[in-house]
mmCIF file of C-alpha atoms in Angstrom:
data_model
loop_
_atom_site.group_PDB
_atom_site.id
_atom_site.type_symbol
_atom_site.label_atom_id
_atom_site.label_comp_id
_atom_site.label_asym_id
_atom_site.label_seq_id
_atom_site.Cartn_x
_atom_site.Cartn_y
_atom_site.Cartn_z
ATOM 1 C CA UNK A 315 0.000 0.000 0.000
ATOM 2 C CA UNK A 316 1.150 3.552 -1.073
ATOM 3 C CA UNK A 317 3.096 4.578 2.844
ATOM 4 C CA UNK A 318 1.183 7.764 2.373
ATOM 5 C CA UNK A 319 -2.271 6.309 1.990
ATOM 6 C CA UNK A 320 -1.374 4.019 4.868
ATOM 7 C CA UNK A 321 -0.446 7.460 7.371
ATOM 8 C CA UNK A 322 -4.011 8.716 5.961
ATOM 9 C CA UNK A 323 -5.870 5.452 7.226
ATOM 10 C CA UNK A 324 -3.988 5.491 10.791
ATOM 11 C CA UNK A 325 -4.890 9.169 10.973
ATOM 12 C CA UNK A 326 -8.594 8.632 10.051
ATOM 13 C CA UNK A 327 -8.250 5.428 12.373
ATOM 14 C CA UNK A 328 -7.860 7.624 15.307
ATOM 15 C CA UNK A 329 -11.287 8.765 15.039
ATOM 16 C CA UNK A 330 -13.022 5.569 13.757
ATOM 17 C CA UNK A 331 -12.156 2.734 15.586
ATOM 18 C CA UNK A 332 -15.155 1.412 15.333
ATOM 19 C CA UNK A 333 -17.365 2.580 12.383
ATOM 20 C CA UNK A 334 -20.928 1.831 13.820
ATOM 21 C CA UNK A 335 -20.077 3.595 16.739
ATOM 22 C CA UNK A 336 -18.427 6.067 15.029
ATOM 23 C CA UNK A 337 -21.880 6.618 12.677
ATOM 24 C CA UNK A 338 -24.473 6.503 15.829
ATOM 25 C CA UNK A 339 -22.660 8.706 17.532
ATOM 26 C CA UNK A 340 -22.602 11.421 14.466
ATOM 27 C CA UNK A 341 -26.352 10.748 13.667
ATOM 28 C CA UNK A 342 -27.058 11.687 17.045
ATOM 29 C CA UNK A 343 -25.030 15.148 16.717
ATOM 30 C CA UNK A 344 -27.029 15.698 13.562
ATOM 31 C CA UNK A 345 -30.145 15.160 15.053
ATOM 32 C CA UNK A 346 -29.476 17.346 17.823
ATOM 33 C CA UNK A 347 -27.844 20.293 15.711
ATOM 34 C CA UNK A 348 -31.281 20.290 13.319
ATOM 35 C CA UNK A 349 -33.713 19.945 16.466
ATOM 36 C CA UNK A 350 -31.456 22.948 17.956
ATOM 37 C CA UNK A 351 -31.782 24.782 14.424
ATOM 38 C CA UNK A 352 -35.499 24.313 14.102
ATOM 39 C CA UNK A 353 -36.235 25.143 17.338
ATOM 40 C CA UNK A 354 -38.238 22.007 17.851
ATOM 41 C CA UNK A 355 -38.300 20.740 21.557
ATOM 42 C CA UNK A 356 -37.349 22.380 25.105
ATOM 43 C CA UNK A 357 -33.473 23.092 25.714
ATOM 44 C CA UNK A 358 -33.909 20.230 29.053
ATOM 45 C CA UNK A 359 -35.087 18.221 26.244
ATOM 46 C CA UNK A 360 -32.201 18.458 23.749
ATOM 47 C CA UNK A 361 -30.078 18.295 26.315
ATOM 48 C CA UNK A 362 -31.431 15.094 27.712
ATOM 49 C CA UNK A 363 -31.884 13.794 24.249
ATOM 50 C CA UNK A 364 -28.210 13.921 23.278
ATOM 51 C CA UNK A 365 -26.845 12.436 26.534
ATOM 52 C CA UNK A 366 -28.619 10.186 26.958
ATOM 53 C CA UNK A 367 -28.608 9.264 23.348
ATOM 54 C CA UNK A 368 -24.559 9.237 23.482
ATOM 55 C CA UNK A 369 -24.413 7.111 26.309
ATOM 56 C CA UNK A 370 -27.125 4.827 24.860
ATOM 57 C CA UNK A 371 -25.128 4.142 21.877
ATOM 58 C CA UNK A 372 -21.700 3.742 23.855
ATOM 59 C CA UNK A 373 -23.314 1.008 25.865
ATOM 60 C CA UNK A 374 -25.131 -0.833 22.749
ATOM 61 C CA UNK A 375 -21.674 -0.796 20.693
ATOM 62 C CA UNK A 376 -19.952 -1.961 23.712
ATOM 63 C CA UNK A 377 -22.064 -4.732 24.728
ATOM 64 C CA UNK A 378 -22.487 -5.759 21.004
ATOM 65 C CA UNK A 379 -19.327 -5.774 20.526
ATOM 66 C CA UNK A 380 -18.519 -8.164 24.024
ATOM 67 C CA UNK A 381 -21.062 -10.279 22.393
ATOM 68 C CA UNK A 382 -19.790 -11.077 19.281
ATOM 69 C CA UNK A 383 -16.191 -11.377 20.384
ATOM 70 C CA UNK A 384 -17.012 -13.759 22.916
ATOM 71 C CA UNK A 385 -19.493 -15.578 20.310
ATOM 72 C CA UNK A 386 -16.334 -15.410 18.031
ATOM 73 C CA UNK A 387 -13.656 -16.911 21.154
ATOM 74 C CA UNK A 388 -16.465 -19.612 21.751
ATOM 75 C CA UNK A 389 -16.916 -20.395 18.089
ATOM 76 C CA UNK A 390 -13.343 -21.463 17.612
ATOM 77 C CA UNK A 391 -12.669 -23.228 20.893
ATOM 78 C CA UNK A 392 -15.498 -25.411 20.530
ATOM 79 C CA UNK A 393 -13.581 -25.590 16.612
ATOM 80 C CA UNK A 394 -10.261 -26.530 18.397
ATOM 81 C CA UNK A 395 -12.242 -29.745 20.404
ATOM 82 C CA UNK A 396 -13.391 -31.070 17.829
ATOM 83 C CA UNK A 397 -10.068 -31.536 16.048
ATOM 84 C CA UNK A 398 -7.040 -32.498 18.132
ATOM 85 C CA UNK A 399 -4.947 -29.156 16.934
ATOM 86 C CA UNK A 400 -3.484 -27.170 19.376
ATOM 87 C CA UNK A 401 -6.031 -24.392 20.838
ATOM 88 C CA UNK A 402 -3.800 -21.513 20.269
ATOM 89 C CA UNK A 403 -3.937 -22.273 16.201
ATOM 90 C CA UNK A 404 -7.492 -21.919 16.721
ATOM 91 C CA UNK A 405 -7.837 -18.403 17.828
ATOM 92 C CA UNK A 406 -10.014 -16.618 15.693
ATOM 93 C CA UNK A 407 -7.597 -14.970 13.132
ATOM 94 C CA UNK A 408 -8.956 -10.826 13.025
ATOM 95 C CA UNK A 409 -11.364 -10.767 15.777
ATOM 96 C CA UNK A 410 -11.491 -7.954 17.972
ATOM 97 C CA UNK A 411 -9.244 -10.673 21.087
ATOM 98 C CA UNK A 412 -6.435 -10.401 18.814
ATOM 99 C CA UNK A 413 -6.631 -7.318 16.669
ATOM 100 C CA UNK A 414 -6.653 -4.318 19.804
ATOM 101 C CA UNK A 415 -3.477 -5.744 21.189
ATOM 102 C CA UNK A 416 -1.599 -4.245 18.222
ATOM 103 C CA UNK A 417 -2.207 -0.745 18.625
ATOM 104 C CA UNK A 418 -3.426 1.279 21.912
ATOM 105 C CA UNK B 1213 -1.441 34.284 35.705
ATOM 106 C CA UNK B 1214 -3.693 30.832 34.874
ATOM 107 C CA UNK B 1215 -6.900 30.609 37.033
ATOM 108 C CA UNK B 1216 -6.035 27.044 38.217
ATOM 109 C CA UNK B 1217 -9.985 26.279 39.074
ATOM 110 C CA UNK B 1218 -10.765 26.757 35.144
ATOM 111 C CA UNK B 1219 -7.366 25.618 33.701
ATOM 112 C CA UNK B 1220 -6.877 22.274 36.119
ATOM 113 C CA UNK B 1221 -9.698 20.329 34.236
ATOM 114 C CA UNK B 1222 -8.144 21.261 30.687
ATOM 115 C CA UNK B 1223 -4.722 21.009 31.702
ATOM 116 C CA UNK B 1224 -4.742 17.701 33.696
ATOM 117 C CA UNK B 1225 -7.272 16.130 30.953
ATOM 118 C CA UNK B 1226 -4.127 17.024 28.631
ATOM 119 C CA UNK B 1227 -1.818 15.539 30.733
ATOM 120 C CA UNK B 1228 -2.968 12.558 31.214
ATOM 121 C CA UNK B 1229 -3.745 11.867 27.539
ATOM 122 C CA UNK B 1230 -0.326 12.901 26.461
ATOM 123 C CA UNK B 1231 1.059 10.638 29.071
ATOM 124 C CA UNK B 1232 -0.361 7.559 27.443
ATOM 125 C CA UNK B 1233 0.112 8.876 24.013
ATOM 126 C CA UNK B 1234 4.062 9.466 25.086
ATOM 127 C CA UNK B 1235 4.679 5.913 26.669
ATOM 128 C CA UNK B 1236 3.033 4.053 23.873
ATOM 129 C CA UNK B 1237 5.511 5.843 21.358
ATOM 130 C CA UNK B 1238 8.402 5.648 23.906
ATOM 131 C CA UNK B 1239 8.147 1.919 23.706
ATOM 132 C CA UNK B 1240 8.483 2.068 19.836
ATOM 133 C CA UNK B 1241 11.709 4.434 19.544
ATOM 134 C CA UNK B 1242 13.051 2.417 22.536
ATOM 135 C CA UNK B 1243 12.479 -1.015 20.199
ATOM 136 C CA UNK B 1244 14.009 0.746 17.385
ATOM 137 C CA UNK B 1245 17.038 2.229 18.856
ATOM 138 C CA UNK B 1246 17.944 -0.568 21.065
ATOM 139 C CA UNK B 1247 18.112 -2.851 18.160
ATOM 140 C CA UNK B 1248 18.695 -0.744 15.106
ATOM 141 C CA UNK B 1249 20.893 1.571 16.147
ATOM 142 C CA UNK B 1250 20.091 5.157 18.573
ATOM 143 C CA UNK B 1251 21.171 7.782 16.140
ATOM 144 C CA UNK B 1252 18.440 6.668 13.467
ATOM 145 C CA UNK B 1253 15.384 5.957 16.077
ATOM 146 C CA UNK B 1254 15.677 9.331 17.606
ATOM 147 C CA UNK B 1255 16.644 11.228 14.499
ATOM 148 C CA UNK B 1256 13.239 9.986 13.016
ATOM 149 C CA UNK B 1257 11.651 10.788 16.643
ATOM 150 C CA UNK B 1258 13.383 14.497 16.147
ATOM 151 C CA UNK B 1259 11.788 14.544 12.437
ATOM 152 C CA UNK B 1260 8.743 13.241 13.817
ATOM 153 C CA UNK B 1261 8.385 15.834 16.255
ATOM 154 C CA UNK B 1262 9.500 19.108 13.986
ATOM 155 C CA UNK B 1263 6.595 17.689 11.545
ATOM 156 C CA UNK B 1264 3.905 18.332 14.599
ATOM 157 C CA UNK B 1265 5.725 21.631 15.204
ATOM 158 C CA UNK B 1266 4.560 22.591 11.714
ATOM 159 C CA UNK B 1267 1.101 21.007 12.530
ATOM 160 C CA UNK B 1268 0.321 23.179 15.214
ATOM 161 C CA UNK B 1269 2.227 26.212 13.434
ATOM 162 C CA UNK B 1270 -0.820 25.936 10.281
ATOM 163 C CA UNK B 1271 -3.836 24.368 12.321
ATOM 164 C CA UNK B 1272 -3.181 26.720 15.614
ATOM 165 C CA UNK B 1273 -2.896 29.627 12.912
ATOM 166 C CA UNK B 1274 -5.564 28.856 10.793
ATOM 167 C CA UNK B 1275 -7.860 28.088 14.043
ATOM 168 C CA UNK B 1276 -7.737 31.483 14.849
ATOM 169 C CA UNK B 1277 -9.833 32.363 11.762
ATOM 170 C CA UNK B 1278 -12.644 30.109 12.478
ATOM 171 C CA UNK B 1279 -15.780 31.882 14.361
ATOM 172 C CA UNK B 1280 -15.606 30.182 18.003
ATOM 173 C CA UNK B 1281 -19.063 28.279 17.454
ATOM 174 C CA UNK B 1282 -18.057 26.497 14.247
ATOM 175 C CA UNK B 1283 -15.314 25.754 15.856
ATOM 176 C CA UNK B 1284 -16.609 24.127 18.872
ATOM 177 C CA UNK B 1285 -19.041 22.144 16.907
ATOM 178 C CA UNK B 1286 -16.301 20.811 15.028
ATOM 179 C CA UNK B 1287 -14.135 20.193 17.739
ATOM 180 C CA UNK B 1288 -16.744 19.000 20.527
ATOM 181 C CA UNK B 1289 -17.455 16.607 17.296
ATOM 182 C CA UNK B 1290 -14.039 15.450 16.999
ATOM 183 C CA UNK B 1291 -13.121 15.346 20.686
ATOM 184 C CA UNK B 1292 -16.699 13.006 21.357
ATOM 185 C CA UNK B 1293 -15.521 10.494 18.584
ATOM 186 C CA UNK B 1294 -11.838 10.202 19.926
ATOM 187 C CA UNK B 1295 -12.637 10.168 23.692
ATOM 188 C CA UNK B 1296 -15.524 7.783 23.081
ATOM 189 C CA UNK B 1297 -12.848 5.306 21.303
ATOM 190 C CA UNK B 1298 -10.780 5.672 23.759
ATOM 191 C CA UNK B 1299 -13.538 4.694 26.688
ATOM 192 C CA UNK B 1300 -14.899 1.857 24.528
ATOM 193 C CA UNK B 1301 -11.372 -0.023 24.206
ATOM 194 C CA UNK B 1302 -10.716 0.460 27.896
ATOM 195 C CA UNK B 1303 -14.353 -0.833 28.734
ATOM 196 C CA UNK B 1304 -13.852 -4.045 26.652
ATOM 197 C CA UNK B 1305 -10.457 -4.191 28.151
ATOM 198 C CA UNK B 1306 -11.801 -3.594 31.964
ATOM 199 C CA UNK B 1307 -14.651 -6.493 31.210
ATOM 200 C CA UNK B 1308 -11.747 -8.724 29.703
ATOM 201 C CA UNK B 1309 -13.067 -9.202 26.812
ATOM 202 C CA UNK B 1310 -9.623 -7.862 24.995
ATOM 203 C CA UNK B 1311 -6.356 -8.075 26.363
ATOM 204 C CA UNK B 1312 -5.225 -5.422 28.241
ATOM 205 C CA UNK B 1313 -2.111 -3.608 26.297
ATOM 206 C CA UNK B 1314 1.157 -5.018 27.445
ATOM 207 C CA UNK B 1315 4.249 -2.623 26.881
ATOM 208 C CA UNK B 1316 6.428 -5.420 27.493
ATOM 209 C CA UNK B 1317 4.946 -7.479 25.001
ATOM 210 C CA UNK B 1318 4.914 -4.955 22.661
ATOM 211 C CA UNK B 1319 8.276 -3.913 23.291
ATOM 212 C CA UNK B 1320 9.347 -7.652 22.473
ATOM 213 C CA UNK B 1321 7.824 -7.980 19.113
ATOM 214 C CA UNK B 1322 8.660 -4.738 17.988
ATOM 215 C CA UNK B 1323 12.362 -5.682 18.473
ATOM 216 C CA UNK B 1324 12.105 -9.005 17.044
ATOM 217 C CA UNK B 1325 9.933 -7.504 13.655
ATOM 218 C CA UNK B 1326 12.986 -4.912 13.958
ATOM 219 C CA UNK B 1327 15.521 -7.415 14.374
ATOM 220 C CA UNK B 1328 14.152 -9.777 12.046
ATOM 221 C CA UNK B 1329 16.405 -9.144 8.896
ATOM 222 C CA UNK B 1330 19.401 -10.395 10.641
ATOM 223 C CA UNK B 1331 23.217 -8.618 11.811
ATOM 224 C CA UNK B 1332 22.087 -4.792 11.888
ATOM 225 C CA UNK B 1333 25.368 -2.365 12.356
ATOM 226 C CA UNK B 1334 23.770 0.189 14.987
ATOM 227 C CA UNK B 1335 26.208 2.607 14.448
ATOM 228 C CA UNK B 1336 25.247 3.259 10.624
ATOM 229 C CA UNK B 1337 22.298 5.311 9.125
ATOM 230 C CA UNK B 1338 18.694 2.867 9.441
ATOM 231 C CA UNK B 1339 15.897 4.477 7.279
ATOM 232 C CA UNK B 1340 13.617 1.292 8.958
ATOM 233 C CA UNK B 1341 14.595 2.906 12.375
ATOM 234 C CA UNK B 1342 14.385 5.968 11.891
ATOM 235 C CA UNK B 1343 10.959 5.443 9.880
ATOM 236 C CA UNK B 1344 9.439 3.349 12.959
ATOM 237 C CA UNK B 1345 10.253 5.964 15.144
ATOM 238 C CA UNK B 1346 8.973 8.895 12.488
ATOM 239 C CA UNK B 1347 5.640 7.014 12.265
ATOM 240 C CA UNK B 1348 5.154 6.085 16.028
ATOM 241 C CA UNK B 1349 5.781 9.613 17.641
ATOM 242 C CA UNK B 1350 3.674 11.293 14.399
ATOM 243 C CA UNK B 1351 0.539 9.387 15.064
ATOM 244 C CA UNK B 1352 0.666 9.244 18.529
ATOM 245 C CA UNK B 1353 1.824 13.230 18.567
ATOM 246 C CA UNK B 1354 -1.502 14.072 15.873
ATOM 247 C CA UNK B 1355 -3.513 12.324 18.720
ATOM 248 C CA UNK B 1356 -2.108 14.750 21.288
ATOM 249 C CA UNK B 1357 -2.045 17.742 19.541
ATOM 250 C CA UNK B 1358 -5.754 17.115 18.703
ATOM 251 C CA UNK B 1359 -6.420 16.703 22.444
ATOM 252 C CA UNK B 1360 -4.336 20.099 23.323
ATOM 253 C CA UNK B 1361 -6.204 21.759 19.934
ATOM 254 C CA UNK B 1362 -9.468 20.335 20.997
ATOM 255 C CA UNK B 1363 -9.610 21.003 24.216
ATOM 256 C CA UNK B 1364 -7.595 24.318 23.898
ATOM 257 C CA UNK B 1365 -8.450 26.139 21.443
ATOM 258 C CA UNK B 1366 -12.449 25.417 22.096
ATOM 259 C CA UNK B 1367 -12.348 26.718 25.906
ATOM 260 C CA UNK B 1368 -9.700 29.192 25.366
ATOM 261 C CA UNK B 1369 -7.508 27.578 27.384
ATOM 262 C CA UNK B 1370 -4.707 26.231 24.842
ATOM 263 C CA UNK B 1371 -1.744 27.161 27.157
ATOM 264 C CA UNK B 1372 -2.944 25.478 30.119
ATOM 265 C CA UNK B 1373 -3.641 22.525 27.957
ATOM 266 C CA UNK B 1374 -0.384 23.043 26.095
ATOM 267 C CA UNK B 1375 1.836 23.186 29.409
ATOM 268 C CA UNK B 1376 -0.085 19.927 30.657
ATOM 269 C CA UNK B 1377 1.101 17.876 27.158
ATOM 270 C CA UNK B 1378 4.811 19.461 27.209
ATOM 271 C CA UNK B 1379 5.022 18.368 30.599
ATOM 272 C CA UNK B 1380 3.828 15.086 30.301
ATOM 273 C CA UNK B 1381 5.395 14.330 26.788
ATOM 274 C CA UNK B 1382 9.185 15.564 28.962
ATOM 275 C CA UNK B 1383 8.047 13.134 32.214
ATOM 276 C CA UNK B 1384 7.867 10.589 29.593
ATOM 277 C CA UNK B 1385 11.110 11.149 28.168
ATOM 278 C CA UNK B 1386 12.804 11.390 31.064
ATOM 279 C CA UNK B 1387 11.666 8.219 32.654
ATOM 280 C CA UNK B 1388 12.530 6.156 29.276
ATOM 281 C CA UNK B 1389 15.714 7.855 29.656
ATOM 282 C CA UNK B 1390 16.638 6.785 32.873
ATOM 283 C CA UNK B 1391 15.286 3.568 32.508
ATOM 284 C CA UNK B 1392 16.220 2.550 29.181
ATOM 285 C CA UNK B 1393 13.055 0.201 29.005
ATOM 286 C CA UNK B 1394 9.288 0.483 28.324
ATOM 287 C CA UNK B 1395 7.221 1.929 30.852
ATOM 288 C CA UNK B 1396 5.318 -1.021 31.494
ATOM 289 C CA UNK B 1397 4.051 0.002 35.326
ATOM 290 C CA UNK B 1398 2.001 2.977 33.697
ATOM 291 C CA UNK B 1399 -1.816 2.037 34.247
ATOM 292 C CA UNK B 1400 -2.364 2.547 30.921
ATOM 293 C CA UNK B 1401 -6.035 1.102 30.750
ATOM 294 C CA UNK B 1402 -7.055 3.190 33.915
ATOM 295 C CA UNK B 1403 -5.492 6.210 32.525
ATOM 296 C CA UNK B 1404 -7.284 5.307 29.258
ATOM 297 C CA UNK B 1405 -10.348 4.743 30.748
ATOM 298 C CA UNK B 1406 -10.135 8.200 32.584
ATOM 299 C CA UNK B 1407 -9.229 10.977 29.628
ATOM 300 C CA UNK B 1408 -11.700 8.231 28.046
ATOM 301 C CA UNK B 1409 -14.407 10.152 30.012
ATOM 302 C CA UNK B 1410 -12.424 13.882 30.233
ATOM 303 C CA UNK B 1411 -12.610 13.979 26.630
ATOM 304 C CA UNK B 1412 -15.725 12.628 25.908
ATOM 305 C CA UNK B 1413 -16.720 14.889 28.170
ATOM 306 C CA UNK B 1414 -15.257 18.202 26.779
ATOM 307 C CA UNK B 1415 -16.247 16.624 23.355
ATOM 308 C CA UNK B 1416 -19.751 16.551 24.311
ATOM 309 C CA UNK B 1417 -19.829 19.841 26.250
ATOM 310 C CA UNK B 1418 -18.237 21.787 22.913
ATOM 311 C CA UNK B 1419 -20.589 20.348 20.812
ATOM 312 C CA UNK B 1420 -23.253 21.306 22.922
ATOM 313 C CA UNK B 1421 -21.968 25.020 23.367
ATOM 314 C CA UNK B 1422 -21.971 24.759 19.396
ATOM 315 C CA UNK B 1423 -25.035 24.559 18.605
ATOM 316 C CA UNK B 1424 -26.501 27.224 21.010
ATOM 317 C CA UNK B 1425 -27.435 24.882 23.754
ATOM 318 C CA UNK B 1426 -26.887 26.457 27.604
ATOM 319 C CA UNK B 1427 -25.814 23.979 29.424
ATOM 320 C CA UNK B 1428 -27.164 24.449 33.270
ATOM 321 C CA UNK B 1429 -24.498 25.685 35.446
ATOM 322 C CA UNK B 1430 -22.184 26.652 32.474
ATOM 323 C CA UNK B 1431 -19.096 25.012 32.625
ATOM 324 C CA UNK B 1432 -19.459 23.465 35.950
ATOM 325 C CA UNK B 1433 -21.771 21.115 33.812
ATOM 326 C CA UNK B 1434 -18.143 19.532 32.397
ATOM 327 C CA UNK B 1435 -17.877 17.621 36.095
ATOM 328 C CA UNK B 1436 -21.153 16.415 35.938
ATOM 329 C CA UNK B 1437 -21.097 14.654 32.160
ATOM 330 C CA UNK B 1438 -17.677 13.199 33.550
ATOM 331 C CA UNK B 1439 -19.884 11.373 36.138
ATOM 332 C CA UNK B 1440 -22.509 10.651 33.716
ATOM 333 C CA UNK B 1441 -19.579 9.230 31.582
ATOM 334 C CA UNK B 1442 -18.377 6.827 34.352
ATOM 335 C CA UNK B 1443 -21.880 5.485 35.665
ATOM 336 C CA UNK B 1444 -22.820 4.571 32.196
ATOM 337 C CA UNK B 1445 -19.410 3.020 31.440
ATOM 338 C CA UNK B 1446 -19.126 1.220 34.948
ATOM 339 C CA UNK B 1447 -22.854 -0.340 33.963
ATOM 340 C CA UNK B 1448 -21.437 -1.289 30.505
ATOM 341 C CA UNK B 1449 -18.615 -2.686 31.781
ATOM 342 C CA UNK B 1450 -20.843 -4.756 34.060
ATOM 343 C CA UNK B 1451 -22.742 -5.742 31.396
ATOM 344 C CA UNK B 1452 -20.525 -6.940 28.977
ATOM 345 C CA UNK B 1453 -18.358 -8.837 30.948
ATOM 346 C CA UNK B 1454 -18.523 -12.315 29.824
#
């Protein structure tokens, strides 16, 4: 890959870790900016609205994600029983166990 | 003088992100001189470092320009997505559901990926060293100058957040110095987990101020998000723990 492109990615990367997250969490903004714009709603409201609507999403992506790591982990060890190969081979390659020890 | 009640939040918030930021490049340059050769690692950390010089040179210039609410929409924006990455990988980490980072570990790989191409002459020019080192201290320096920017520039309180950065980027240095070794002791998941919430925080509080809305209580209200922050990521941490 082109070294420059690569720098670009990382850069973006330190913003979107996680893209759904990433998108939920800017769809909220957006709502909130055009309810603020239009006037629509209470300021206790809005305010409410996007905290509440932030935290929602940080505790849906998080528990999601737990999910289907651990779904992933199971997946593979129940994998390694059934043939005699050494459990470690049978890590699951790219999941989310293995992938955020690389970088911070 | 620096009114310490309204510059501690911005300034420690910086601190403590630039302290993790600083260790986890320390650890690469470390790798890279130790086994490629000291002049080439830190020349490319020196490079590195002149490059965010000229970072903050155009952005803290061109900042200047932008009208203050644009700017903290944009930045409360930014600063909400970064923090919130931040407290997501240290709540997965804190429910063990990924490892927690190991400097040591990391330290080890890096020097055997570095070490990997067989007899290296450390006294010679490395452009793998001193590339390593470049790439490390630039992305992890972009993520602290957007901290210091972010939290800065938005709340007009840059050199409070500024001094906290410089001072944690030179504790870092200093301690890799003396020791000569990753500094594996940091908490770095609790200190994660913690500017996790600071910047959310800020990021949410900017964003707010933004768009016109008055938060109650002004900027008192930065406190109470932080304790919104860490009830609703102690409760996800709870919940996702397998």
């Amino acid at each position: 890959m082109n070294p420059v492109l690569g720098l670009m990615g990382n850069i973006a990367g330190l913003f979107f870790d996680d893209g759904r997250l990433a998108i939920a969490v800017l769809m909220i903004l957006g709502a909130v900016a055009i309810i603020a714009h239009t006037g629509l709603f209470a300021e206790p409201v809005r305010i409410v609205f996007l905290v509440s609507a932030v935290m929602a999403a940080l505790l849906e992506n998080v528990v999601r994600s737990a999910g289907a790591t651990m779904a992933a982990v199971g997946a593979a060890l129940r994998q390694a029983q059934d043939r005699p190969s050494s459990p470690r081979s049978a890590m699951p390659h790219g999941s989310e166990r293995t992938a955020h020890t690389r970088r911070g | 003088m620096i009114d310490l009640v309204h510059a501690g939040p911005p300034m420690a918030t910086a601190f403590f992100a630039s302290a993790v930021e600083a260790v986890e490049a320390v650890t690469i340059v470390l790798a890279a001189g130790a086994v490629r050769g000291w002049r080439s690692s830190l020349s490319g950390a020196m490079a590195a470092l002149l490059a965010l010089a000229l970072i903050v040179a155009i952005f803290g210039t061109a900042i200047a320009a932008v009208p203050i609410a644009t700017l903290q929409t944009i930045v409360g924006a930014l600063l909400l997505l970064f923090g919130i990455r931040w407290l997501r990988k240290a709540m997965l980490r804190s429910a063990g559901v990924i490892d927690v980072r190991d400097e040591e570990a990391l330290y080890a790989r890096e020097r055997q990926a570095l070490g990997g191409s067989g007899q290296i002459a450390k006294n010679r020019w490395d452009a793998i060293a001193a590339l390593t080192a470049f790439k490390a201290v630039l992305l992890e320096g972009i993520e602290v100058v957007v901290i210091v920017i972010g939290i800065g520039a938005a709340g007009n309180m840059l050199v409070p957040a500024t001094l906290g950065a410089i001072g944690a980027c030179v504790a870092v240095a200093l301690a890799a110095l003396s020791l000569q070794r990753p500094l594996s002791r940091v908490p770095e998941n609790s200190l994660k987990f913690v500017v996790g919430i600071m910047v959310s925080s800020f990021g949410l509080f900017w964003f707010g101020e933004g768009i016109g809305l008055h938060w109650p209580y002004g900027d008192a209200t930065i406190p109470v998000l932080m304790a919104v922050f860490f009830a609703a990521s102690s409760i996800g941490i709870r919940a996702a723990r397998p």
